[in-house]
């Protein structure tokens, strides 16, 4: 089992994930462009490096919790982190990336003599902090066996969805399709109710206990009534992730009309200047479309 881990990407989710690995007695050396993020890891008992390659030097495993496939490529190949890893090391890509990109990255990693685990996650910042993430793994059995202790330090649900890299990314893509559509349709329902003069809070209280309920409605719905809710996942995350969904649909020649409509609403919200706000604020695009002021909740 790998004991030394290079952790790249100490953002809102990556930071608590790295700390959870430290708590499980792994030696974690982290890198993030922000010095403040590296300092937080050190305070939690981890180690910091000044570059991705330095963090990877001799490490038996690397966790990539970066924004997208382009960043993963930049870290592994351009910054030299892959070459710095120990021979036979395990690379675990946990970011949400297009399945085709994951396959291509995996091929290059394996060609270098290292192993690769496709392991995107669901559960957001709350799940990252509590180590209750759902992890969708695409990897050969023997590679997963090496990575499993690390994955189980990060999530309480590790699903082996296939033997090939890209299969985990495919499951995460479907997950994001459902999440994005659920949030958007909850905002659409709220918009209709508000235009009809129905109290939105009462609406979600009723819907939350009815057959129309969903986890996203119950979680995001209350935040749609807040002027500035805490950001657990930003609007721009769904602009990116639903783009991945639509790309996957095109590649598979699969029509995804509901995903396309949801993507347009998140894109409109971002275009209105709210891309950094909580993804529940997709409701702002509906309110703008239906001439309801954003602060009239």
Short mmCIF file of C-alpha atoms in Angstrom, two decimals:
data_model
loop_
_atom_site.label_atom_id
_atom_site.label_comp_id
_atom_site.label_asym_id
_atom_site.label_seq_id
_atom_site.Cartn_x
_atom_site.Cartn_y
_atom_site.Cartn_z
CA UNK A 1 0.00 0.00 0.00
CA UNK A 2 1.36 3.45 -0.89
CA UNK A 3 2.14 5.53 2.18
CA UNK A 4 3.57 8.71 0.64
CA UNK A 5 1.11 10.79 -1.32
CA UNK A 6 1.51 13.90 -3.44
CA UNK A 7 -1.76 15.85 -3.31
CA UNK A 8 -2.22 18.46 -6.04
CA UNK A 9 -5.06 20.97 -5.72
CA UNK A 10 -5.83 22.22 -2.21
CA UNK A 11 -9.07 24.03 -2.99
CA UNK A 12 -12.44 23.96 -1.24
CA UNK A 13 -12.65 20.18 -1.61
CA UNK A 14 -8.99 19.27 -2.02
CA UNK A 15 -7.87 20.84 1.27
CA UNK A 16 -10.14 18.78 3.55
CA UNK A 17 -9.47 15.67 1.45
CA UNK A 18 -5.73 16.05 1.96
CA UNK A 19 -6.28 16.59 5.67
CA UNK A 20 -8.34 13.39 5.89
CA UNK A 21 -5.43 11.47 4.37
CA UNK A 22 -3.13 12.99 7.00
CA UNK A 23 -5.54 11.83 9.71
CA UNK A 24 -5.23 8.29 8.36
CA UNK A 25 -1.45 8.50 8.86
CA UNK A 26 -0.47 8.89 5.21
CA UNK A 27 2.50 11.15 4.55
CA UNK A 28 0.92 13.87 2.41
CA UNK A 29 2.90 16.51 0.54
CA UNK A 30 0.64 19.05 -1.07
CA UNK A 31 0.93 21.67 -3.74
CA UNK A 32 -1.41 24.49 -4.67
CA UNK A 33 -0.67 27.77 -6.41
CA UNK A 34 -1.82 29.58 -3.27
CA UNK A 35 0.72 29.67 -0.46
CA UNK A 36 -2.10 30.08 2.07
CA UNK A 37 -3.57 26.71 1.02
CA UNK A 38 -0.21 25.01 1.47
CA UNK A 39 0.14 26.56 4.92
CA UNK A 40 -3.22 25.15 6.01
CA UNK A 41 -2.08 21.64 5.07
CA UNK A 42 1.14 22.06 7.05
CA UNK A 43 -0.86 23.23 10.06
CA UNK A 44 -2.92 20.03 9.78
CA UNK A 45 0.19 17.86 9.92
CA UNK A 46 0.98 17.54 6.22
CA UNK A 47 3.89 18.85 4.20
CA UNK A 48 4.07 21.48 1.47
CA UNK A 49 6.09 21.78 -1.72
CA UNK A 50 6.85 24.74 -3.94
CA UNK A 51 5.86 22.93 -7.14
CA UNK A 52 3.86 19.92 -8.32
CA UNK A 53 7.07 18.13 -9.33
CA UNK A 54 8.59 18.74 -5.91
CA UNK A 55 5.48 17.36 -4.21
CA UNK A 56 5.65 14.28 -6.44
CA UNK A 57 9.36 13.58 -5.94
CA UNK A 58 9.61 9.90 -4.99
CA UNK A 59 5.95 9.69 -3.94
CA UNK A 60 4.20 6.33 -4.23
CA UNK A 61 0.85 7.91 -5.14
CA UNK A 62 -0.51 11.16 -6.48
CA UNK A 63 -4.02 12.54 -6.02
CA UNK A 64 -5.13 15.14 -8.55
CA UNK A 65 -8.01 17.29 -7.30
CA UNK A 66 -7.69 19.98 -9.97
CA UNK A 67 -10.30 21.90 -11.95
CA UNK A 68 -10.28 20.02 -15.23
CA UNK A 69 -8.41 17.73 -17.61
CA UNK A 70 -6.27 20.58 -18.93
CA UNK A 71 -4.93 21.24 -15.44
CA UNK A 72 -4.32 17.53 -14.89
CA UNK A 73 -2.28 17.40 -18.08
CA UNK A 74 -0.35 20.51 -17.13
CA UNK A 75 0.57 19.04 -13.74
CA UNK A 76 1.48 15.58 -14.98
CA UNK A 77 3.26 16.32 -18.22
CA UNK A 78 4.21 20.00 -18.45
CA UNK A 79 5.19 20.51 -14.81
CA UNK A 80 7.01 17.18 -14.67
CA UNK A 81 5.07 15.66 -11.79
CA UNK A 82 4.56 12.30 -13.50
CA UNK A 83 8.27 11.82 -14.15
CA UNK A 84 9.06 12.73 -10.53
CA UNK A 85 6.89 9.96 -9.06
CA UNK A 86 8.37 6.70 -7.88
CA UNK A 87 8.37 3.87 -10.46
CA UNK A 88 5.05 2.01 -10.33
CA UNK A 89 3.34 4.85 -8.45
CA UNK A 90 -0.44 5.23 -8.59
CA UNK A 91 -1.97 8.36 -10.14
CA UNK A 92 -5.53 9.00 -8.90
CA UNK A 93 -7.49 11.56 -10.94
CA UNK A 94 -10.48 12.73 -8.88
CA UNK A 95 -11.53 15.81 -10.85
CA UNK A 96 -14.59 15.84 -13.10
CA UNK A 97 -13.23 15.38 -16.64
CA UNK A 98 -14.55 14.20 -20.01
CA UNK A 99 -14.29 10.40 -20.30
CA UNK A 100 -12.25 10.61 -23.51
CA UNK A 101 -9.74 12.93 -21.88
CA UNK A 102 -9.40 10.58 -18.92
CA UNK A 103 -8.69 7.65 -21.24
CA UNK A 104 -6.00 9.64 -23.06
CA UNK A 105 -4.32 10.79 -19.84
CA UNK A 106 -4.44 7.25 -18.44
CA UNK A 107 -2.72 5.86 -21.53
CA UNK A 108 0.20 8.28 -21.11
CA UNK A 109 0.48 7.55 -17.39
CA UNK A 110 0.54 3.78 -17.93
CA UNK A 111 3.08 4.17 -20.74
CA UNK A 112 5.41 5.80 -18.19
CA UNK A 113 5.29 2.69 -16.01
CA UNK A 114 2.87 4.08 -13.45
CA UNK A 115 -0.68 3.00 -12.62
CA UNK A 116 -3.83 5.06 -13.12
CA UNK A 117 -7.13 5.27 -11.25
CA UNK A 118 -10.09 7.19 -12.68
CA UNK A 119 -11.92 8.22 -9.49
CA UNK A 120 -14.21 11.25 -9.73
CA UNK A 121 -16.24 12.11 -6.64
CA UNK A 122 -19.67 13.34 -5.62
CA UNK A 123 -20.62 14.88 -2.31
CA UNK A 124 -19.27 18.42 -2.51
CA UNK A 125 -17.45 20.32 0.21
CA UNK A 126 -19.58 18.76 2.96
CA UNK A 127 -18.66 15.26 1.82
CA UNK A 128 -15.02 16.19 1.44
CA UNK A 129 -14.84 17.48 5.01
CA UNK A 130 -16.68 14.52 6.50
CA UNK A 131 -14.89 11.90 4.36
CA UNK A 132 -18.28 10.74 3.08
CA UNK A 133 -17.68 11.25 -0.64
CA UNK A 134 -19.08 8.84 -3.21
CA UNK A 135 -16.18 7.73 -5.40
CA UNK A 136 -16.75 6.21 -8.86
CA UNK A 137 -13.76 4.14 -9.89
CA UNK A 138 -12.68 2.98 -13.32
CA UNK A 139 -9.50 0.89 -12.95
CA UNK A 140 -8.23 -2.70 -13.09
CA UNK A 141 -8.85 -4.76 -9.95
CA UNK A 142 -5.20 -4.88 -8.92
CA UNK A 143 -4.78 -1.12 -9.29
CA UNK A 144 -7.90 -0.43 -7.27
CA UNK A 145 -6.59 -2.76 -4.54
CA UNK A 146 -3.54 -0.52 -4.19
CA UNK A 147 -5.59 2.68 -4.17
CA UNK A 148 -8.49 1.51 -2.01
CA UNK A 149 -7.02 2.44 1.42
CA UNK A 150 -6.50 6.00 0.18
CA UNK A 151 -9.95 6.17 -1.38
CA UNK A 152 -11.58 4.84 1.79
CA UNK A 153 -9.90 7.64 3.73
CA UNK A 154 -11.74 10.11 1.49
CA UNK A 155 -15.17 8.55 1.01
CA UNK A 156 -17.49 6.01 2.60
CA UNK A 157 -18.84 4.78 -0.73
CA UNK A 158 -16.28 3.45 -3.22
CA UNK A 159 -17.97 2.05 -6.31
CA UNK A 160 -15.95 0.00 -8.79
CA UNK A 161 -17.88 0.81 -11.97
CA UNK A 162 -15.49 -0.70 -14.51
CA UNK A 163 -12.03 -2.00 -15.34
CA UNK A 164 -11.09 0.86 -17.67
CA UNK A 165 -10.20 4.49 -17.01
CA UNK A 166 -12.96 6.70 -18.38
CA UNK A 167 -15.73 4.53 -16.98
CA UNK A 168 -15.65 6.36 -13.63
CA UNK A 169 -15.76 9.65 -15.53
CA UNK A 170 -18.77 8.41 -17.49
CA UNK A 171 -20.71 7.64 -14.31
CA UNK A 172 -19.78 11.05 -12.89
CA UNK A 173 -20.96 12.66 -16.12
CA UNK A 174 -24.36 11.02 -15.72
CA UNK A 175 -24.41 12.13 -12.07
CA UNK A 176 -23.79 15.73 -13.08
CA UNK A 177 -26.48 15.54 -15.74
CA UNK A 178 -29.02 14.60 -13.08
CA UNK A 179 -27.73 17.12 -10.52
CA UNK A 180 -27.72 20.03 -12.96
CA UNK A 181 -31.18 19.27 -14.31
CA UNK A 182 -32.61 18.79 -10.80
CA UNK A 183 -31.30 22.17 -9.62
CA UNK A 184 -32.48 23.98 -12.73
CA UNK A 185 -35.94 22.44 -12.68
CA UNK A 186 -36.33 23.28 -8.97
CA UNK A 187 -35.53 26.90 -9.84
CA UNK A 188 -38.00 26.76 -12.72
CA UNK A 189 -40.73 25.44 -10.44
CA UNK A 190 -40.01 28.19 -7.92
CA UNK A 191 -40.13 30.80 -10.65
CA UNK A 192 -43.59 29.66 -11.75
CA UNK A 193 -44.89 29.60 -8.18
CA UNK A 194 -43.54 33.08 -7.44
CA UNK A 195 -45.15 34.52 -10.57
CA UNK A 196 -48.43 33.02 -9.43
CA UNK A 197 -48.08 34.62 -6.00
CA UNK A 198 -47.28 31.42 -4.10
CA UNK A 199 -44.86 31.64 -1.20
CA UNK A 200 -41.68 29.89 -2.35
CA UNK A 201 -40.70 28.64 1.08
CA UNK A 202 -44.09 27.04 1.54
CA UNK A 203 -43.84 25.55 -1.94
CA UNK A 204 -40.57 23.78 -1.16
CA UNK A 205 -41.89 22.62 2.20
CA UNK A 206 -44.76 20.93 0.37
CA UNK A 207 -42.68 19.62 -2.54
CA UNK A 208 -39.92 18.39 -0.23
CA UNK A 209 -42.30 15.86 1.28
CA UNK A 210 -44.10 14.89 -1.90
CA UNK A 211 -43.42 12.59 -4.84
CA UNK A 212 -41.91 15.61 -6.63
CA UNK A 213 -39.05 15.84 -4.16
CA UNK A 214 -35.37 15.24 -4.91
CA UNK A 215 -32.20 15.54 -2.84
CA UNK A 216 -31.25 18.62 -4.84
CA UNK A 217 -34.62 20.27 -4.29
CA UNK A 218 -34.38 19.76 -0.53
CA UNK A 219 -30.74 20.89 -0.38
CA UNK A 220 -30.65 23.75 -2.89
CA UNK A 221 -34.25 24.92 -2.61
CA UNK A 222 -33.90 26.74 0.74
CA UNK A 223 -30.77 28.52 -0.52
CA UNK A 224 -32.70 29.89 -3.49
CA UNK A 225 -34.46 32.15 -0.97
CA UNK A 226 -31.19 33.53 0.42
CA UNK A 227 -29.68 36.70 -1.02
CA UNK A 228 -26.08 35.49 -0.60
CA UNK A 229 -25.99 31.81 0.35
CA UNK A 230 -22.69 30.16 1.25
CA UNK A 231 -21.08 28.64 -1.81
CA UNK A 232 -20.97 24.85 -1.67
CA UNK A 233 -20.64 24.48 -5.44
CA UNK A 234 -20.53 27.40 -7.84
CA UNK A 235 -22.70 28.16 -10.86
CA UNK A 236 -19.62 27.99 -13.08
CA UNK A 237 -18.98 24.40 -11.96
CA UNK A 238 -22.21 23.40 -13.65
CA UNK A 239 -21.40 25.50 -16.70
CA UNK A 240 -18.29 23.29 -17.00
CA UNK A 241 -19.83 19.99 -15.97
CA UNK A 242 -22.91 20.26 -18.16
CA UNK A 243 -20.60 21.12 -21.06
CA UNK A 244 -18.88 17.78 -20.37
CA UNK A 245 -22.29 16.09 -20.31
CA UNK A 246 -23.21 17.55 -23.70
CA UNK A 247 -19.83 16.62 -25.18
CA UNK A 248 -20.32 13.05 -23.96
CA UNK A 249 -23.77 13.04 -25.52
CA UNK A 250 -22.39 14.15 -28.87
CA UNK A 251 -19.65 11.53 -28.72
CA UNK A 252 -22.23 8.80 -28.03
CA UNK A 253 -24.75 10.27 -30.49
CA UNK A 254 -27.24 10.57 -27.63
CA UNK A 255 -29.81 13.37 -27.49
CA UNK A 256 -29.77 15.22 -24.14
CA UNK A 257 -32.35 18.00 -24.50
CA UNK A 258 -32.97 18.50 -20.78
CA UNK A 259 -29.25 18.75 -20.04
CA UNK A 260 -28.90 21.28 -22.85
CA UNK A 261 -31.70 23.43 -21.44
CA UNK A 262 -30.23 23.30 -17.92
CA UNK A 263 -26.81 24.23 -19.30
CA UNK A 264 -28.29 27.31 -20.95
CA UNK A 265 -29.78 28.48 -17.65
CA UNK A 266 -26.49 28.05 -15.77
CA UNK A 267 -24.70 29.78 -18.63
CA UNK A 268 -27.20 32.66 -18.50
CA UNK A 269 -26.68 32.97 -14.75
CA UNK A 270 -22.92 33.14 -15.26
CA UNK A 271 -23.41 35.70 -18.02
CA UNK A 272 -25.37 37.86 -15.59
CA UNK A 273 -22.28 37.98 -13.39
CA UNK A 274 -23.18 35.26 -10.89
CA UNK A 275 -20.78 32.51 -11.94
CA UNK A 276 -18.99 32.50 -8.60
CA UNK A 277 -22.17 32.30 -6.56
CA UNK A 278 -23.72 29.11 -5.17
CA UNK A 279 -25.26 26.96 -7.89
CA UNK A 280 -28.69 27.41 -6.29
CA UNK A 281 -28.51 30.93 -7.69
CA UNK A 282 -29.39 29.64 -11.15
CA UNK A 283 -32.76 30.89 -9.93
CA UNK A 284 -31.48 34.42 -10.67
CA UNK A 285 -31.58 33.67 -14.41
CA UNK A 286 -35.20 32.55 -14.11
CA UNK A 287 -36.08 35.65 -12.13
CA UNK A 288 -34.39 37.85 -14.74
CA UNK A 289 -36.19 35.99 -17.53
CA UNK A 290 -39.51 36.36 -15.77
CA UNK A 291 -38.92 39.96 -14.64
CA UNK A 292 -38.65 39.21 -10.92
CA UNK A 293 -35.86 41.12 -9.13
CA UNK A 294 -33.11 38.82 -7.83
CA UNK A 295 -33.42 40.18 -4.27
CA UNK A 296 -37.19 39.76 -4.14
CA UNK A 297 -37.16 36.31 -2.55
#
